[in-house]
């Protein structure tokens, strides 16, 4: 091989000229030309769908606009603007199917509400209306995509043959995507909707923390109203009879890391009322520094009127623990078990106390060792435990394969994992939006308020499903409710088998 220094200027110039000539031949070649036709066909098809790929179909008393568009992750979306959207992961093809309610015919709606016979006749025809709308959408999408691709290719290449080829590319791509969508269609996805939207009037975007604290009364009311509206819309538009009418289902609200944020009590109270929860579990960090002045913050627990199961977090002191214990409905777990609403909980407080700089807290290895001792006691005990409640996953890790469900917090970001030994770990985000420190958060995306409603089978004590609830941080009113159903709720625990892990989100330590 010749070194760079051995190449003279003349040889270098000749080499570059040959390279340019070769590139020109490639551009003039058949592969290059047809590659451009394929790109033009796909781009033109997308433009055709975006500009004219919609149909309006009357369904009952409403006019519904159906549309089809390319999207990396396939889904079906029901848009009830301005209330929000329900999204369903119904297929794997890169297509988004959207149905938007664009108009309500008042006369038909009034007739429906006043005449039971009209309701029955209208309901009988809705299925056919829906099928007609889908068929019309498919036909229009094919026509607009092909026409869009044809026109784009014609403008770019000024060749009828290439324009027809561009239309064929668009038609083929849409037919293949439709076939994949049909082959991968999952009707069970309707049971796991994801609700997101803007529900209530938003408070103005706030400035510094002092201004926020001064307006907490107004902000709490707005958050409570937001929770109520989200819950009612979600329940009204989700057909989930398994959890609506079955009295054997136990509803548990999981909260964590409130960290002295007064707005959290409004959120928790609204969720308790809207979802009719039987108990609340709190995986710690109720306060910010665990000082005596913060003890009165725990008094709000008594107003919730349901059992409140709690473990100490690393921002909570023993004084905080005594303040919680003094509440009539509180169940404080500190290395022991308790039966609440038919479920057996084991819980242990975090041995650390971060705000106290004068003491040397145990390290991660010591915390893990303490958790291992506790897991061994539970495994050797005669009483079966349904749920382990701890503040940090480090302490709870040893319960893998010992109990079916472990609830923790500490990380300020929700995450979940189903292990090979059959234990579900649920890490709750911050129900306090990271506490008062989160009110002056510099990020463009304020830390959200997060909580989950857990649905248990009252007889087996096993988790059946959960609703993960996110509210936009301070100054926002975005809301999302996402239902997740356990695929095998009664699977054995402690037997190693292939488990499907859900991707865990990374969170910052509390």
XYZ file of C-alpha atoms in Angstrom:
510
model
C 0.000 0.000 0.000
C 1.340 3.400 -0.989
C 1.714 5.947 1.744
C -0.084 9.277 1.486
C 3.204 11.066 0.952
C 3.894 8.897 -2.116
C 0.799 10.125 -3.967
C 1.702 13.134 -6.058
C -0.646 15.957 -6.894
C -1.353 14.701 -10.406
C -2.386 11.263 -9.172
C -4.634 12.803 -6.537
C -6.420 14.962 -9.103
C -6.908 11.986 -11.406
C -8.273 9.884 -8.549
C -10.836 12.540 -7.637
C -11.947 12.865 -11.253
C -12.490 9.131 -11.490
C -14.497 9.144 -8.258
C -16.746 11.950 -9.539
C -17.276 10.089 -12.807
C -18.183 6.890 -10.986
C -20.666 8.770 -8.773
C -22.242 10.353 -11.860
C -22.671 6.908 -13.447
C -24.374 5.667 -10.280
C -26.760 8.625 -10.321
C -27.572 7.922 -13.950
C -27.995 4.224 -13.296
C -31.249 2.284 -13.056
C -31.002 1.641 -9.287
C -30.623 5.334 -8.484
C -33.546 6.352 -10.696
C -35.904 3.760 -9.288
C -34.766 4.511 -5.750
C -35.870 8.098 -6.313
C -39.204 6.835 -7.653
C -39.750 4.765 -4.497
C -38.979 7.756 -2.250
C -41.295 9.980 -4.301
C -44.056 7.369 -4.114
C -43.821 7.062 -0.332
C -43.604 10.817 0.181
C -46.491 11.505 -2.189
C -48.632 8.844 -0.531
C -48.020 10.410 2.859
C -48.931 13.860 1.526
C -52.101 12.480 -0.044
C -53.196 10.906 3.254
C -52.354 14.062 5.206
C -54.263 16.380 2.869
C -57.304 14.319 1.922
C -57.266 10.963 3.722
C -60.283 11.650 5.948
C -63.953 10.657 5.817
C -66.888 11.920 7.897
C -69.383 9.264 8.992
C -72.575 9.779 11.026
C -72.541 7.400 14.002
C -75.537 7.767 16.282
C -76.089 11.447 17.125
C -72.480 12.383 16.228
C -70.451 13.004 13.102
C -67.134 11.162 13.384
C -64.106 11.954 11.237
C -61.937 8.925 10.477
C -58.364 9.418 9.277
C -55.372 7.240 8.483
C -51.741 8.344 8.658
C -48.259 6.774 8.803
C -46.789 6.455 12.298
C -43.872 4.423 13.579
C -45.894 2.821 16.386
C -49.280 1.587 15.218
C -52.275 2.564 17.326
C -55.956 3.457 17.229
C -56.893 6.815 18.731
C -60.323 8.100 19.742
C -60.236 11.897 19.966
C -62.871 13.558 22.156
C -61.480 17.089 21.919
C -61.295 19.265 23.897
C -61.449 16.628 26.640
C -58.574 14.489 25.415
C -57.777 11.205 23.705
C -58.056 7.483 24.283
C -55.301 5.470 22.593
C -55.199 1.707 22.051
C -52.198 -0.336 20.856
C -54.345 -2.409 18.512
C -51.847 -3.367 15.784
C -48.160 -3.506 14.910
C -48.261 -1.910 11.448
C -46.883 1.655 11.108
C -50.357 3.162 10.755
C -52.329 5.470 13.030
C -56.112 5.178 12.808
C -57.901 8.138 14.377
C -61.591 8.713 15.044
C -62.514 12.248 16.097
C -65.972 13.411 17.163
C -66.355 16.582 15.112
C -70.032 17.428 15.556
C -73.028 16.487 17.714
C -76.507 16.722 16.183
C -78.479 18.219 19.051
C -81.889 17.082 17.811
C -80.773 13.462 17.590
C -79.054 13.649 20.974
C -82.146 15.102 22.648
C -84.321 12.399 21.095
C -81.933 9.752 22.376
C -82.104 11.082 25.938
C -85.896 11.414 25.995
C -87.034 8.321 24.092
C -85.777 4.886 25.245
C -86.986 3.376 21.974
C -84.782 5.753 20.019
C -81.788 4.644 22.073
C -82.377 0.985 21.177
C -82.866 1.631 17.468
C -79.864 3.940 17.313
C -77.658 1.445 19.142
C -78.653 -1.282 16.693
C -77.420 0.786 13.757
C -74.182 2.045 15.251
C -72.276 -1.133 14.394
C -73.208 -0.854 10.723
C -72.389 2.875 10.731
C -68.968 2.083 12.125
C -68.273 -0.592 9.514
C -69.378 1.746 6.738
C -67.029 4.428 8.051
C -64.054 2.061 8.154
C -64.717 0.800 4.618
C -65.038 4.363 3.331
C -61.769 5.273 5.088
C -59.910 2.365 3.466
C -61.169 3.227 -0.021
C -60.453 6.939 0.327
C -56.998 6.306 1.816
C -56.019 4.093 -1.115
C -57.242 6.642 -3.658
C -55.661 9.690 -2.021
C -52.341 7.948 -1.371
C -52.050 6.715 -4.958
C -53.116 10.085 -6.383
C -50.688 11.965 -4.141
C -47.802 9.697 -5.119
C -48.701 9.964 -8.825
C -48.748 13.771 -8.761
C -45.519 14.116 -6.783
C -43.659 11.710 -9.084
C -45.088 13.461 -12.162
C -43.911 16.872 -10.941
C -40.454 15.588 -10.022
C -39.693 13.397 -13.045
C -42.071 14.721 -15.756
C -42.527 11.135 -16.866
C -45.882 9.331 -17.014
C -44.200 5.946 -16.583
C -42.383 7.015 -13.411
C -45.506 8.746 -12.098
C -47.492 5.507 -12.504
C -44.647 3.628 -10.812
C -44.745 6.084 -7.900
C -48.474 5.481 -7.517
C -47.893 1.730 -7.566
C -45.242 2.050 -4.836
C -47.661 3.980 -2.625
C -50.460 1.477 -3.270
C -48.194 -1.463 -2.494
C -46.887 0.094 0.721
C -50.386 0.864 1.986
C -51.700 -2.607 1.090
C -48.783 -4.292 2.869
C -49.200 -2.073 5.951
C -52.934 -2.813 5.981
C -52.288 -6.537 5.740
C -49.830 -6.378 8.659
C -52.362 -4.356 10.693
C -55.062 -6.963 10.026
C -52.721 -9.857 10.836
C -51.513 -8.302 14.104
C -54.843 -6.811 15.192
C -55.327 -7.335 18.921
C -58.915 -6.792 20.114
C -57.705 -7.258 23.691
C -55.956 -3.888 23.465
C -59.349 -2.259 24.037
C -59.042 -3.404 27.666
C -55.821 -1.391 28.138
C -56.624 2.171 27.073
C -54.349 5.143 27.607
C -56.107 8.415 28.375
C -54.342 11.737 27.831
C -55.593 15.266 27.465
C -56.222 18.733 28.796
C -59.254 18.605 31.051
C -59.652 21.663 33.258
C -58.710 25.300 32.941
C -55.009 25.556 33.588
C -53.564 27.769 36.300
C -51.161 30.302 34.900
C -47.587 29.157 34.600
C -46.008 30.064 37.903
C -42.706 31.715 38.645
C -40.681 31.212 41.816
C -41.468 28.851 44.658
C -42.681 31.623 46.975
C -45.423 32.619 44.551
C -46.466 29.000 44.173
C -46.725 28.420 47.906
C -48.815 31.562 48.268
C -51.365 30.253 45.759
C -51.611 26.688 47.031
C -55.297 26.961 47.942
C -56.335 27.780 44.389
C -53.901 25.290 42.895
C -55.125 22.449 45.112
C -58.717 23.017 44.013
C -57.725 23.000 40.349
C -55.728 19.787 40.729
C -58.613 18.135 42.566
C -61.014 19.131 39.802
C -58.575 17.860 37.205
C -58.359 14.461 38.890
C -62.138 14.249 39.121
C -62.694 15.101 35.486
C -60.002 12.728 34.241
C -61.355 9.864 36.325
C -64.969 10.357 35.261
C -64.122 10.684 31.559
C -61.845 7.651 31.712
C -64.354 5.459 33.483
C -67.218 6.618 31.243
C -65.332 5.780 28.054
C -63.695 2.516 29.189
C -65.812 -0.643 29.304
C -64.107 -2.438 32.159
C -66.855 -4.385 33.944
C -64.360 -6.704 35.652
C -63.376 -3.875 37.965
C -66.638 -1.946 38.059
C -69.183 -4.413 39.407
C -67.211 -7.235 41.010
C -67.374 -6.788 44.775
C -64.487 -9.201 45.294
C -62.040 -6.707 43.755
C -60.000 -4.685 46.273
C -58.846 -1.254 45.076
C -55.643 0.096 46.577
C -54.164 3.526 45.837
C -50.338 3.523 45.807
C -48.675 6.878 46.537
C -45.115 7.826 47.444
C -42.659 10.666 48.014
C -45.205 13.370 48.871
C -42.408 15.335 50.563
C -44.505 17.993 52.277
C -46.455 19.101 49.200
C -49.940 20.191 50.374
C -51.381 19.828 46.872
C -50.909 16.064 47.144
C -53.710 15.715 49.678
C -56.226 17.123 47.183
C -55.018 14.684 44.546
C -55.135 11.703 46.910
C -58.572 12.643 48.217
C -59.974 13.001 44.701
C -58.507 9.680 43.595
C -59.891 7.964 46.691
C -63.360 9.285 45.931
C -63.380 8.849 42.144
C -61.991 5.310 42.158
C -63.684 4.206 45.372
C -60.430 2.845 46.787
C -60.547 0.565 49.818
C -57.092 1.461 51.152
C -54.096 3.714 50.491
C -50.471 2.566 50.686
C -47.642 5.087 51.003
C -44.057 3.936 50.396
C -42.484 6.754 52.375
C -40.954 10.232 52.296
C -44.101 11.909 53.579
C -42.091 14.914 54.793
C -39.109 16.843 53.498
C -36.841 16.971 56.566
C -38.778 15.054 59.230
C -38.679 18.028 61.626
C -41.149 18.447 64.517
C -42.707 21.393 62.698
C -43.647 19.032 59.861
C -45.451 16.523 62.104
C -48.808 18.294 61.691
C -48.645 17.527 57.961
C -49.625 13.932 58.827
C -52.933 15.115 60.312
C -54.442 15.143 56.811
C -54.305 11.333 56.798
C -57.259 11.116 59.172
C -59.537 12.910 56.691
C -59.091 10.194 54.049
C -61.485 7.777 55.832
C -59.791 4.586 54.570
C -56.868 2.566 55.992
C -53.557 4.322 55.262
C -50.655 1.828 55.191
C -47.294 3.605 55.565
C -43.564 2.920 55.888
C -40.875 5.443 56.801
C -38.796 6.932 53.984
C -35.318 8.373 54.259
C -36.687 11.918 54.543
C -38.915 10.878 57.462
C -37.780 10.839 61.087
C -39.025 8.657 63.926
C -40.987 11.729 64.970
C -42.718 11.580 61.590
C -43.484 7.924 62.212
C -45.067 8.693 65.580
C -47.129 11.466 63.979
C -48.475 9.027 61.388
C -49.128 6.355 64.047
C -51.315 8.832 65.932
C -53.810 8.998 63.038
C -56.844 6.750 63.677
C -56.811 5.135 60.222
C -53.023 4.722 59.885
C -51.286 1.334 59.702
C -47.545 1.855 60.227
C -45.345 -1.097 59.272
C -41.870 -1.359 60.756
C -40.641 -4.904 60.288
C -44.052 -6.525 60.750
C -47.175 -7.625 58.893
C -50.770 -6.416 58.908
C -53.957 -7.512 57.197
C -55.800 -4.651 55.517
C -58.986 -5.146 53.491
C -58.222 -8.855 53.154
C -54.648 -8.293 51.893
C -51.578 -9.192 53.966
C -48.853 -6.530 53.877
C -45.292 -6.753 55.126
C -43.457 -3.473 55.478
C -40.278 -2.006 56.889
C -39.068 1.573 57.124
C -35.927 2.877 55.477
C -33.094 2.733 58.073
C -31.586 5.957 56.689
C -32.489 9.487 57.759
C -30.942 11.770 55.156
C -31.641 15.203 56.725
C -29.669 14.358 59.887
C -26.100 15.221 58.921
C -24.773 14.303 62.373
C -25.398 10.567 62.023
C -23.722 8.074 59.734
C -26.385 6.361 57.683
C -25.927 2.757 56.526
C -24.606 2.216 53.020
C -26.261 0.402 50.137
C -24.706 -2.957 51.091
C -25.974 -2.703 54.674
C -29.464 -1.783 53.483
C -29.483 -4.735 51.089
C -28.305 -7.042 53.882
C -31.111 -5.841 56.155
C -33.621 -6.497 53.347
C -32.220 -10.007 52.885
C -32.726 -10.791 56.601
C -36.299 -9.488 56.416
C -37.049 -11.510 53.271
C -35.713 -14.653 54.956
C -38.023 -14.098 57.948
C -41.025 -13.652 55.662
C -40.098 -16.740 53.611
C -39.748 -18.848 56.792
C -42.945 -17.492 58.346
C -46.242 -19.338 58.335
C -48.261 -16.313 57.178
C -48.412 -15.746 53.451
C -47.652 -12.152 52.396
C -49.448 -10.624 49.413
C -47.577 -7.305 49.232
C -44.219 -6.071 50.510
C -44.052 -2.304 51.072
C -40.690 -0.538 51.409
C -39.214 2.817 50.501
C -36.226 1.770 48.384
C -35.769 -1.082 45.968
C -32.300 -1.705 47.407
C -33.881 -2.892 50.635
C -36.684 -4.759 48.845
C -34.587 -6.569 46.220
C -34.248 -9.732 48.303
C -38.031 -10.273 48.224
C -37.725 -11.426 44.610
C -39.316 -14.876 44.501
C -40.651 -14.523 48.070
C -43.805 -12.437 47.509
C -45.850 -11.767 44.348
C -45.778 -7.953 44.602
C -43.264 -5.403 45.935
C -44.145 -1.694 46.158
C -41.424 0.945 46.591
C -40.764 4.624 45.888
C -37.692 6.822 46.396
C -36.792 7.292 42.704
C -39.360 9.977 41.747
C -40.077 8.109 38.495
C -42.491 5.239 38.001
C -40.978 1.948 36.828
C -41.989 -1.705 36.821
C -40.433 -5.111 36.288
C -41.719 -8.680 36.346
C -38.781 -10.871 37.341
C -37.972 -14.429 36.279
C -39.077 -15.615 39.740
C -42.572 -14.172 39.256
C -42.344 -11.114 41.521
C -43.731 -7.844 40.211
C -41.728 -4.786 41.377
C -43.620 -1.476 41.150
C -41.647 1.699 41.814
C -43.993 4.638 42.270
C -43.143 8.139 41.082
C -43.551 11.192 43.273
C -47.155 11.916 44.254
C -45.853 15.263 45.480
C -44.138 16.259 42.245
C -40.797 15.871 44.094
C -42.094 17.998 46.954
C -41.671 21.709 47.491
C -38.329 21.593 45.702
C -40.189 20.548 42.567
C -42.243 23.745 42.605
C -39.233 25.784 41.554
C -38.068 23.213 39.034
C -36.070 24.815 36.214
C -36.928 22.202 33.584
C -39.331 22.914 30.755
C -41.126 19.711 31.796
C -42.160 19.994 35.458
C -41.988 16.806 37.505
C -45.412 15.100 37.233
C -47.627 13.987 40.093
C -47.862 10.183 39.875
C -50.013 7.581 41.600
C -51.503 4.186 40.750
C -54.769 2.423 41.499
C -54.072 -1.278 42.010
C -56.829 -3.887 41.515
C -56.487 -7.061 43.635
C -58.521 -10.242 43.640
C -60.052 -10.334 47.104
C -59.803 -14.106 47.390
C -56.305 -14.802 46.066
C -54.755 -11.446 47.046
C -53.039 -11.263 43.642
C -52.717 -8.122 41.539
C -55.043 -8.217 38.515
C -54.517 -4.795 36.910
C -53.489 -1.239 37.622
C -54.261 2.289 36.465
C -51.133 4.459 36.274
C -52.145 8.106 36.706
C -49.937 11.061 35.728
C -50.804 14.720 36.270
C -48.693 17.477 34.716
C -46.403 19.277 37.155
C -46.990 22.743 38.563
C -48.565 25.114 36.066
C -49.821 22.334 33.772
C -53.108 20.461 33.540
C -52.093 17.579 31.319
C -53.350 14.228 32.533
C -52.861 10.607 31.536
C -54.444 7.409 32.819
C -53.062 4.149 31.463
C -54.457 0.735 32.339
C -52.175 -2.290 32.488
C -53.564 -5.808 32.969
C -51.481 -8.622 34.450
C -51.127 -11.350 31.813
C -50.836 -14.191 34.371
C -52.020 -12.862 37.732
C -51.946 -16.271 39.418
C -48.551 -17.400 38.129
C -46.414 -19.189 40.745
C -43.823 -17.176 42.672
C -40.328 -18.482 43.290
C -40.108 -20.724 40.230
C -37.687 -19.448 37.616
C -39.297 -19.051 34.207
C -39.122 -16.704 31.245
C -40.842 -13.447 32.239
C -41.763 -10.509 30.075
C -40.145 -7.405 31.496
C -41.741 -4.051 30.896
C -39.155 -1.357 30.181
C -38.229 0.424 33.379
C -37.888 4.161 33.308
C -34.815 5.711 34.816
C -35.398 8.069 37.706
C -33.337 10.335 39.829
C -32.846 9.279 43.442
C -35.025 10.990 45.995
